[in-house]
Amino acid sequence: MGRKTSHKFKAEVSQLLDILVHSLYTNKEIFLRELVSNASDALEKVRFKSQSEGEDDGVTQEIRITVDKDAGTLTITDTGIGMTRDELMRNIGTIAHSGTAELTRLAEEGKESLDSLIGRFGVGFYSVYMVADEVTVTTRSAEEGAAPIAWTSDGKTDYKLQELDEDRPRGTEIVVHLKKDLADRFTNEAHLKQIINKHSNFINFPIFVGEERVNTIQALWREPKFQITSDQYAEFYKFLTFDAEDPFDTLHTSVDAPVQFNALMFIPKSGDDPFGLGRENRGLDLYVRRVLIEKQNKDLLPEYLGFLKGVVDTEDLPLNISRETLQDNILMRKISSTLTKQVFTHLEKMAKDDADRYNEFWRAHGELFKAGYMDFLNKDKFGGLVRFNSSASEDAKGLTSFADYIGRAKEEQKEIYYAYGPSREALGLSPHLEVFRRKSIEVLYLYEPIDEFVMDALREFDGYALVAAEHAEMDKLDKFESLEKEDKPEALSEEQKSTLDKLVARFKDALGDSVTEVKPSTRLSDSPVCLSNPDGQFTSSMDKIMRVMHKDSSIPKKVLEINPDHALIRNMLSIMERDENDPFIDQAANQLFESALLLEGYLTDPHALVGRVQDLLTKSSGWYVDASK
């Protein structure tokens, strides 16, 4: 045995160890991730050495973890590059680039998580003292003639070094004497396997716990795409997500610039957020050189692409990077930007090559994807990928793109018209769409509140303005011929026009402040009246959304438009000519107004409307009996 010497830790190391040991905010299992990562680095170095020198000593490259329950120890052994005496003192006796003052501040605050601490100082090995009373590191360097060295410390003030006479293979063995209250937990092989699976499952070398190899799943993202079968992708996807089904689609990419990373992403067959609970269950797993840094990182992809599952592995980030630093890291932003572009390119290709397949994707994930209306950097790409039901579709399941709409638009039409409604049937009866049905002008159907925000954010697509049907300018629609000859009554005489003015005024008097204005309409054909917004800016549906957001339950004041060519309005003109004060006019005005409110979804109290309908039915049935005698 060689001479045993004692060495003091540098002051900042002692402070750090004290913080680690007494921290209340740390995830203690992370020590194993750090030790495995160090072992993997040592194995990578010896592999590089053997490749560059063209020599292989035949020693199996592996990491082994064993436990002794009786002794309360955990041992991790690697066959890596090992360390000389000087390297051991340099690597474990000091902390590179750290400052005593900064450590003192952290000790006083006592609020730093271990992840952040390790990330700031690169001191992964020291995390072992969260679980250890004493640690012995025995190592022999791969350098020719290097003697084995043993390093021992209780992690308080000093450490001991001793040269060993025994012949040991190259590599490092770390014996962790566990604290009594943690010994059961960290000598439990099943628990250790869970930790390895969680943090170190894709390390490039075999990891054994006892006699069982734990990391059996291949890091597919590191393999050439042409060598991977669809079955391998499916197996990996199921391992990653616990989904019983195969993935709908796979995106496998390797990027060298502007930042180097590999990514393997999957689109599931169905969305996993039926009750709005999946917002936190999103994000790609972030690895640095096969070591898990963060599960479901939320910054690698924007939230509206949160349906993607998978992993990103980069060489360029430091292995021990804190979550706080991750969020501000410029490399992370570059990875995110590159990934987002690649997802858009992939979806654009799918939409172009196989519209039916893209529509299948849209039905599963379109609702989440539509939240991308706020991504103004990708506005044009986003606009090309959104889909809506349309009046030109055969049923409510049909989907169309803006480009499809433009391809069917009438000559000289430079607008894409849309309308919001609770269902296809409701939109088919909407008074605002009568002119579009009459002239066979396509209208996109919006069923979800978010669709309104999409249209409001995009404003135009490929030179075509996105216009709400209720805000359509009639002079732009008048130039298009009606599909069928309109069965219009004779034009109003001058006397009838004068009576119409009086009827409009009478309606306004009857409705009072419930409406801002009553005016004749040119948009209606089948309906006697409709409501429109006085300012022409918000659509009726957007107005409702804003009122819900502001908890405003009042009924908005709108313009009541009446159709002078409708039989009901013509009959009312006749009544007005006979008796301007006939009470039926007021009754009809209120009935038509409340019917219009009902169609718009604003009528909260239908009692008056129902009573009025019953009164009118009673009277009309009497007239009908008399007329049919």
XYZ file of C-alpha atoms in Angstrom:
629
model
C 0.000 0.000 0.000
C 1.193 3.498 -0.800
C 1.313 6.383 1.634
C -2.059 7.941 2.590
C -2.106 11.750 2.488
C -4.735 14.171 3.730
C -5.829 17.307 1.823
C -8.157 20.146 2.730
C -10.999 21.062 0.382
C -10.773 24.578 -0.929
C -13.025 26.922 1.028
C -15.648 27.217 -1.680
C -15.915 23.417 -1.993
C -16.607 23.097 1.737
C -19.301 25.757 1.457
C -20.843 24.006 -1.505
C -20.889 20.640 0.222
C -22.563 22.221 3.231
C -25.277 23.717 0.979
C -25.866 20.387 -0.747
C -26.057 18.361 2.433
C -28.456 20.733 4.178
C -30.591 21.716 1.220
C -34.315 21.119 1.668
C -35.189 21.783 -1.982
C -33.353 19.024 -3.811
C -34.304 15.897 -5.683
C -31.894 13.448 -4.092
C -32.074 10.788 -6.832
C -30.317 13.158 -9.221
C -26.934 12.102 -7.754
C -27.206 8.826 -9.664
C -27.806 10.658 -12.942
C -24.639 12.679 -12.308
C -22.473 9.683 -11.472
C -23.746 7.736 -14.507
C -23.102 10.754 -16.743
C -19.536 11.036 -15.435
C -19.033 7.298 -16.078
C -20.409 7.674 -19.615
C -18.031 10.580 -20.304
C -15.103 8.459 -19.101
C -16.156 5.630 -21.437
C -16.522 8.025 -24.388
C -12.961 9.259 -23.751
C -11.470 5.771 -23.681
C -13.379 4.839 -26.856
C -12.033 7.934 -28.621
C -8.516 7.103 -27.383
C -8.668 3.535 -28.672
C -10.068 4.666 -32.045
C -7.474 7.411 -32.536
C -4.590 5.174 -31.487
C -5.939 2.134 -33.335
C -5.576 -0.074 -30.252
C -8.244 -1.909 -28.282
C -7.308 -3.561 -24.982
C -10.424 -5.753 -25.139
C -11.931 -4.471 -21.877
C -15.744 -4.380 -22.147
C -17.079 -0.831 -22.013
C -19.888 -0.775 -19.451
C -21.286 0.747 -16.276
C -22.257 -1.470 -13.348
C -24.263 -0.527 -10.251
C -24.304 -2.915 -7.290
C -25.670 -2.640 -3.757
C -24.910 -4.145 -0.385
C -27.972 -3.844 1.816
C -26.194 -5.020 4.944
C -23.342 -2.538 4.559
C -25.676 0.199 3.288
C -23.524 0.903 0.225
C -24.122 1.581 -3.457
C -21.225 1.041 -5.856
C -20.980 2.366 -9.410
C -18.148 1.055 -11.581
C -17.095 2.021 -15.099
C -14.362 0.750 -17.428
C -13.609 4.233 -18.710
C -10.536 6.424 -19.031
C -9.848 6.599 -15.284
C -7.879 9.353 -13.526
C -4.310 9.980 -12.434
C -3.499 11.434 -9.004
C -3.285 14.965 -10.428
C -6.541 14.601 -12.364
C -8.291 13.304 -9.267
C -7.194 16.304 -7.186
C -8.032 18.717 -9.984
C -11.461 17.235 -10.765
C -12.712 16.587 -7.246
C -10.695 18.938 -5.043
C -11.743 22.199 -6.706
C -14.650 23.775 -8.545
C -13.764 25.444 -11.798
C -14.884 29.053 -12.334
C -16.769 29.304 -9.062
C -16.531 32.138 -6.561
C -16.603 32.008 -2.788
C -18.738 35.141 -2.564
C -21.390 33.691 -4.887
C -21.522 30.444 -2.909
C -21.826 32.368 0.342
C -24.793 34.274 -1.088
C -26.454 31.003 -2.093
C -25.865 29.581 1.357
C -27.520 32.622 2.921
C -30.522 32.491 0.558
C -30.940 28.745 0.882
C -33.442 28.792 -2.004
C -31.495 27.374 -4.917
C -32.623 24.011 -6.224
C -29.939 21.422 -6.781
C -30.544 21.512 -10.542
C -29.763 25.216 -10.608
C -26.713 24.817 -8.401
C -25.258 22.031 -10.480
C -26.037 23.979 -13.627
C -24.255 27.051 -12.356
C -21.041 25.427 -11.217
C -20.758 22.102 -13.035
C -20.349 20.177 -9.796
C -22.384 17.027 -10.451
C -20.110 14.709 -8.474
C -20.712 16.598 -5.233
C -24.430 15.862 -5.369
C -23.534 12.410 -4.022
C -23.171 13.984 -0.577
C -26.922 14.535 -0.425
C -27.199 10.791 0.159
C -23.721 9.817 1.430
C -21.915 9.870 4.771
C -18.696 8.876 3.042
C -17.546 8.253 -0.525
C -14.534 6.292 -1.773
C -13.379 6.756 -5.371
C -10.881 4.171 -6.617
C -9.530 4.804 -10.094
C -6.744 3.801 -12.461
C -5.930 5.893 -15.496
C -5.644 4.341 -18.961
C -2.202 6.009 -19.214
C 0.575 3.463 -19.390
C 2.180 2.796 -16.009
C -0.433 4.742 -14.040
C -0.969 3.485 -10.491
C -4.437 3.011 -8.957
C -5.472 5.808 -6.595
C -8.064 5.783 -3.813
C -9.833 9.013 -2.775
C -11.951 9.053 0.379
C -13.944 11.799 2.038
C -16.918 12.373 4.319
C -17.676 15.544 2.348
C -16.997 17.949 5.184
C -13.554 19.551 5.270
C -10.909 17.256 3.824
C -10.219 14.216 1.646
C -7.555 11.478 1.732
C -5.517 10.175 -1.198
C -3.688 6.860 -1.307
C -1.749 5.049 -4.019
C -2.602 1.343 -4.200
C -0.166 -1.454 -4.960
C -2.845 -3.796 -6.267
C -3.301 -4.396 -9.968
C -6.662 -3.014 -11.099
C -8.166 -2.646 -14.575
C -8.513 0.890 -15.903
C -11.635 2.747 -14.917
C -13.306 4.101 -11.800
C -15.213 2.588 -8.887
C -17.257 4.825 -6.585
C -18.455 3.318 -3.296
C -21.224 5.400 -1.699
C -21.759 4.818 2.030
C -25.403 5.844 2.279
C -26.948 7.834 5.102
C -28.949 5.543 7.352
C -32.316 7.111 6.560
C -31.683 6.695 2.820
C -30.002 3.297 2.759
C -33.208 1.280 2.187
C -34.291 3.554 -0.642
C -31.012 3.546 -2.563
C -30.115 -0.111 -2.046
C -33.456 -1.093 -3.581
C -32.534 -2.351 -7.057
C -36.052 -1.822 -8.439
C -35.922 1.829 -7.380
C -32.450 2.283 -8.926
C -33.699 0.821 -12.208
C -36.539 3.366 -12.233
C -34.033 6.199 -11.748
C -31.833 4.917 -14.595
C -34.858 4.506 -16.876
C -35.970 8.038 -16.106
C -32.675 9.927 -16.395
C -30.085 7.764 -18.142
C -31.986 5.285 -20.282
C -30.263 6.239 -23.546
C -26.649 6.349 -22.374
C -24.534 4.837 -25.149
C -23.032 2.106 -22.965
C -24.659 -0.818 -21.165
C -25.788 0.023 -17.610
C -26.269 -2.940 -15.288
C -28.078 -2.873 -11.964
C -27.021 -6.120 -10.350
C -26.892 -8.605 -13.211
C -29.664 -7.002 -15.295
C -29.052 -4.538 -18.083
C -31.414 -1.612 -17.609
C -30.998 0.598 -20.677
C -32.255 -1.775 -23.375
C -34.118 0.742 -25.544
C -31.996 2.119 -28.356
C -31.563 5.880 -28.739
C -33.203 5.765 -32.186
C -32.773 9.485 -32.805
C -29.008 8.936 -33.049
C -29.341 6.256 -35.733
C -29.443 6.893 -39.521
C -33.053 7.138 -40.712
C -32.629 4.649 -43.552
C -31.649 1.924 -41.055
C -34.786 2.251 -38.904
C -37.969 0.312 -39.623
C -41.491 1.570 -38.972
C -41.827 -1.174 -36.327
C -38.810 0.216 -34.476
C -40.295 3.715 -34.575
C -43.614 2.379 -33.287
C -41.929 0.467 -30.458
C -39.981 3.557 -29.396
C -43.108 5.744 -29.578
C -45.042 3.352 -27.340
C -42.151 3.208 -24.883
C -42.059 7.009 -24.780
C -45.791 7.766 -24.561
C -47.429 4.579 -23.206
C -49.868 4.890 -26.127
C -51.315 1.525 -27.166
C -51.592 2.635 -30.812
C -48.854 3.210 -33.381
C -48.026 6.866 -34.118
C -49.914 8.627 -36.905
C -46.699 10.090 -38.295
C -42.966 10.344 -37.543
C -40.514 13.254 -37.949
C -36.861 12.264 -37.610
C -34.319 14.984 -38.172
C -30.626 15.717 -37.708
C -29.430 19.335 -37.816
C -25.863 20.641 -37.911
C -26.483 24.393 -38.245
C -27.223 26.887 -36.749
C -27.061 24.490 -33.791
C -26.310 20.778 -33.709
C -29.088 18.485 -32.524
C -31.038 15.333 -33.316
C -34.810 15.148 -32.906
C -37.315 12.326 -33.124
C -40.933 13.504 -32.947
C -44.234 11.702 -33.355
C -47.763 12.821 -34.175
C -50.240 10.628 -32.222
C -53.357 9.311 -33.936
C -55.634 11.228 -31.601
C -55.490 14.296 -29.398
C -55.006 13.607 -25.697
C -56.819 16.614 -24.298
C -60.551 15.799 -24.250
C -61.234 17.798 -21.081
C -58.687 20.591 -21.465
C -56.329 18.871 -19.011
C -53.426 18.184 -21.365
C -51.792 21.604 -21.483
C -49.176 20.523 -18.956
C -48.827 17.088 -20.522
C -46.934 18.463 -23.474
C -43.362 19.163 -24.453
C -40.409 17.266 -25.874
C -37.913 15.479 -23.655
C -34.608 17.362 -23.745
C -31.376 15.343 -23.703
C -27.772 16.471 -23.742
C -25.544 13.742 -25.162
C -28.201 11.081 -24.357
C -28.675 12.227 -20.745
C -32.140 13.496 -19.835
C -32.006 17.141 -18.770
C -35.716 17.892 -18.628
C -38.828 15.823 -19.132
C -41.442 17.541 -21.337
C -39.584 20.801 -21.886
C -42.177 23.477 -22.710
C -39.825 25.791 -24.650
C -38.737 23.551 -27.530
C -42.043 23.895 -29.410
C -44.827 26.496 -29.226
C -47.926 25.421 -27.323
C -50.044 25.000 -30.462
C -47.650 22.251 -31.637
C -48.013 20.535 -28.262
C -49.584 17.461 -29.880
C -46.066 16.370 -30.890
C -44.341 13.836 -28.632
C -40.672 12.983 -28.758
C -37.085 13.818 -27.860
C -34.444 16.384 -28.752
C -30.775 15.618 -28.098
C -28.067 18.244 -28.497
C -24.293 18.279 -28.177
C -24.069 22.018 -27.698
C -25.678 22.578 -24.292
C -23.691 21.932 -21.099
C -24.701 18.668 -19.465
C -25.558 20.306 -16.155
C -27.714 23.232 -17.181
C -30.358 24.614 -14.863
C -33.989 25.114 -15.866
C -33.636 28.851 -15.288
C -30.675 29.019 -17.672
C -32.484 26.839 -20.231
C -35.290 29.362 -20.607
C -32.861 32.168 -21.438
C -30.472 30.136 -23.527
C -29.969 31.413 -27.072
C -29.187 27.888 -28.335
C -32.580 26.733 -27.052
C -34.293 29.492 -29.023
C -32.407 28.459 -32.157
C -33.410 24.812 -31.669
C -37.039 25.857 -31.116
C -37.095 28.041 -34.239
C -35.537 25.285 -36.376
C -37.890 22.607 -35.035
C -40.966 24.768 -35.660
C -39.906 25.393 -39.269
C -39.361 21.680 -39.803
C -42.793 20.802 -38.423
C -44.422 23.332 -40.768
C -42.475 21.956 -43.737
C -43.531 18.418 -42.840
C -47.215 19.366 -42.513
C -47.119 21.369 -45.768
C -45.726 18.335 -47.605
C -48.399 16.082 -46.079
C -51.160 18.506 -47.094
C -49.798 18.765 -50.638
C -49.108 15.051 -51.204
C -52.153 13.521 -49.505
C -55.074 15.831 -48.667
C -57.131 13.032 -47.113
C -54.304 12.079 -44.767
C -53.801 15.730 -43.806
C -57.512 16.081 -43.096
C -57.229 13.067 -40.800
C -54.415 14.866 -38.956
C -56.532 18.027 -38.793
C -59.530 16.265 -37.255
C -57.264 14.893 -34.507
C -55.142 17.967 -33.781
C -56.601 20.949 -35.653
C -58.296 22.433 -32.604
C -54.951 22.813 -30.813
C -53.096 23.843 -33.981
C -55.505 26.756 -34.526
C -54.026 28.430 -31.427
C -51.070 29.226 -33.706
C -52.916 32.318 -34.961
C -50.746 34.282 -32.494
C -47.495 33.137 -34.144
C -47.005 36.089 -36.464
C -43.567 34.895 -37.620
C -45.228 31.879 -39.257
C -48.478 33.620 -40.214
C -48.413 32.719 -43.922
C -47.461 29.077 -43.344
C -50.129 28.814 -40.645
C -52.759 30.297 -42.991
C -51.941 27.669 -45.585
C -52.485 24.831 -43.136
C -55.757 25.770 -41.373
C -58.940 24.016 -42.489
C -62.662 24.822 -42.159
C -65.985 23.357 -43.077
C -67.661 25.206 -45.946
C -70.989 25.758 -47.631
C -69.370 23.965 -50.590
C -68.709 20.845 -48.471
C -71.125 17.929 -48.717
C -71.540 17.703 -44.940
C -70.187 18.997 -41.637
C -67.159 16.674 -41.861
C -65.860 18.198 -45.083
C -62.739 20.360 -44.847
C -61.410 23.062 -47.128
C -58.379 25.334 -47.156
C -58.152 28.993 -48.093
C -56.388 27.920 -51.291
C -59.268 25.540 -52.134
C -61.747 28.376 -51.567
C -59.795 30.718 -53.849
C -59.732 28.020 -56.528
C -63.551 27.956 -56.504
C -64.109 31.709 -56.075
C -66.031 33.666 -58.693
C -64.229 35.787 -61.226
C -63.545 39.254 -59.796
C -64.162 37.998 -56.247
C -61.285 39.124 -53.999
C -62.819 38.198 -50.645
C -62.972 34.987 -48.643
C -66.264 35.071 -46.762
C -66.891 33.312 -43.451
C -69.640 33.012 -40.859
C -69.759 31.669 -37.316
C -72.573 29.452 -36.051
C -73.315 26.640 -33.606
C -73.905 24.110 -36.403
C -74.071 23.644 -40.157
C -77.864 23.546 -39.928
C -77.997 26.860 -38.067
C -75.737 28.525 -40.630
C -77.901 27.111 -43.402
C -80.800 29.134 -41.952
C -78.861 32.295 -41.095
C -80.465 35.460 -42.572
C -76.981 36.926 -43.101
C -76.150 34.164 -45.579
C -79.284 34.449 -47.742
C -77.584 36.644 -50.321
C -74.649 34.189 -50.499
C -76.980 31.234 -51.043
C -78.901 33.218 -53.643
C -75.749 34.056 -55.592
C -73.960 30.747 -54.886
C -70.992 32.403 -53.199
C -69.072 30.052 -50.939
C -68.909 30.776 -47.211
C -66.508 29.145 -44.749
C -68.338 27.835 -41.683
C -66.817 28.515 -38.267
C -68.004 26.415 -35.333
C -65.457 27.157 -32.584
C -64.872 30.521 -30.856
C -61.144 30.286 -31.629
C -61.978 30.349 -35.363
C -63.043 33.992 -35.003
C -59.640 34.874 -33.532
C -57.911 33.024 -36.381
C -59.751 35.123 -38.972
C -59.212 38.346 -37.046
C -55.459 37.681 -36.757
C -54.893 36.590 -40.373
C -57.037 39.300 -42.051
C -56.032 38.111 -45.538
C -54.617 35.168 -47.446
C -52.778 35.316 -50.755
C -54.246 38.743 -51.566
C -57.828 37.797 -50.627
C -59.381 39.664 -47.701
C -61.048 37.563 -44.999
C -64.495 39.108 -44.541
C -67.319 38.166 -42.177
C -70.455 37.466 -44.240
C -72.527 39.874 -42.130
C -70.051 42.664 -42.962
C -70.032 41.981 -46.702
C -70.367 45.106 -48.827
C -73.515 44.715 -50.922
C -72.086 46.582 -53.904
C -69.382 43.887 -54.152
C -72.032 41.158 -54.093
C -74.477 42.897 -56.456
C -72.168 42.364 -59.431
C -72.676 38.588 -59.164
C -75.833 37.177 -60.716
C -78.313 35.177 -58.685
C -78.253 31.446 -59.294
C -82.016 31.306 -59.798
C -84.423 33.966 -60.943
C -85.640 35.713 -57.811
C -89.389 35.600 -57.236
C -89.647 39.202 -56.132
C -92.913 41.118 -55.730
C -93.553 44.236 -57.762
C -91.362 47.182 -56.888
C -92.731 49.522 -54.255
C -94.806 52.431 -55.532
C -93.945 55.950 -54.397
C -96.835 55.800 -51.963
C -95.608 52.457 -50.551
C -92.080 53.878 -50.195
C -93.548 56.701 -48.102
C -95.464 54.151 -46.015
C -92.269 52.099 -45.616
C -90.564 55.148 -44.104
C -93.449 55.469 -41.651
C -93.274 51.724 -40.845
C -89.533 51.997 -40.163
C -90.184 54.968 -37.841
C -93.002 53.093 -36.127
C -90.757 50.077 -35.537
C -88.127 52.366 -33.998
C -90.716 53.941 -31.699
C -92.019 50.498 -30.659
C -88.540 49.129 -29.940
C -87.118 52.312 -28.418
C -83.545 51.984 -27.108
C -83.477 48.234 -27.759
C -82.074 49.015 -31.226
C -79.784 51.757 -32.478
C -81.539 52.011 -35.839
C -84.182 50.401 -38.060
C -83.522 50.445 -41.797
C -84.493 48.635 -45.020
C -82.159 45.818 -46.071
C -80.933 44.639 -49.469
C -79.240 41.461 -48.199
C -82.406 39.540 -47.230
C -84.621 37.368 -49.404
C -86.226 34.628 -47.254
C -86.267 36.374 -43.865
C -88.344 39.427 -42.896
C -85.651 40.906 -40.596
C -82.107 40.479 -39.286
C -79.827 42.179 -36.767
C -76.453 43.704 -37.608
C -73.763 45.445 -35.588
C -73.942 49.246 -35.800
C -70.165 49.794 -36.005
C -69.558 47.005 -38.518
C -66.296 46.034 -36.769
C -67.071 43.118 -34.477
C -69.085 40.225 -35.853
C -72.078 39.144 -33.782
C -70.209 36.030 -32.686
C -67.041 37.931 -31.712
C -69.222 40.369 -29.777
C -70.684 37.426 -27.843
C -67.227 36.015 -27.131
C -66.000 39.365 -25.806
C -69.087 39.708 -23.619
C -68.511 36.275 -22.112
C -64.859 37.175 -21.442
C -65.948 40.384 -19.684
C -68.881 38.673 -17.901
C -71.313 41.055 -19.585
C -74.783 39.458 -19.810
C -76.597 42.500 -21.211
C -78.232 42.411 -24.662
C -76.271 44.553 -27.125
C -77.992 47.299 -29.100
C -77.975 46.508 -32.797
C -79.415 47.670 -36.093
C -82.690 45.978 -37.130
C -82.759 45.523 -40.909
C -86.146 44.783 -42.508
C -86.785 43.161 -45.872
C -89.235 45.341 -47.906
C -89.872 42.476 -50.358
C -90.973 39.945 -47.745
C -94.692 39.102 -47.725
C -94.974 39.881 -44.005
C -93.535 43.378 -44.412
C -95.781 44.014 -47.475
C -98.809 42.977 -45.394
C -97.725 45.381 -42.675
C -97.514 48.175 -45.240
C -101.134 47.470 -46.151
C -102.121 47.621 -42.476
C -100.234 50.912 -42.085
C -102.072 52.404 -45.106
C -105.402 51.430 -43.553
C -104.603 52.502 -39.956
C -101.246 53.926 -38.928
C -102.041 53.321 -35.244
C -103.049 49.664 -35.534
C -101.633 47.900 -32.388
C -100.649 44.892 -34.529
C -97.679 46.933 -35.837
C -96.171 47.253 -32.343
C -96.894 43.602 -31.609
C -95.246 42.494 -34.864
C -92.232 44.798 -34.328
C -91.539 43.266 -30.908
C -92.147 39.742 -32.204
C -89.767 40.147 -35.152
C -87.101 41.778 -32.960
C -87.211 39.015 -30.346
C -87.213 36.336 -33.063
C -84.050 37.946 -34.481
C -82.506 37.998 -30.980
C -83.386 34.322 -30.615
C -81.601 33.486 -33.878
C -78.542 35.475 -32.746
C -78.489 33.678 -29.387
C -79.148 36.771 -27.256
C -82.734 36.150 -26.070
C -82.478 35.142 -22.406
C -86.181 35.418 -21.483
C -88.538 33.899 -24.112
C -91.759 34.298 -22.079
C -93.014 37.416 -23.864
C -92.187 35.934 -27.273
C -94.034 32.681 -26.538
C -97.083 34.530 -25.218
C -97.151 36.722 -28.307
C -96.857 33.717 -30.643
C -99.779 32.013 -28.915
C -101.897 35.201 -29.175
C -101.076 35.561 -32.885
C -101.824 31.881 -33.539
C -105.159 32.203 -31.779
C -106.111 35.213 -33.921
C -104.769 33.803 -37.183
C -106.487 30.453 -36.672
C -109.774 32.340 -36.259
C -109.111 34.269 -39.468
C -108.175 31.012 -41.200
C -111.444 29.349 -40.118
C -113.457 32.336 -41.404
C -111.520 32.464 -44.676
C -111.939 28.751 -45.385
C -115.762 28.693 -44.895
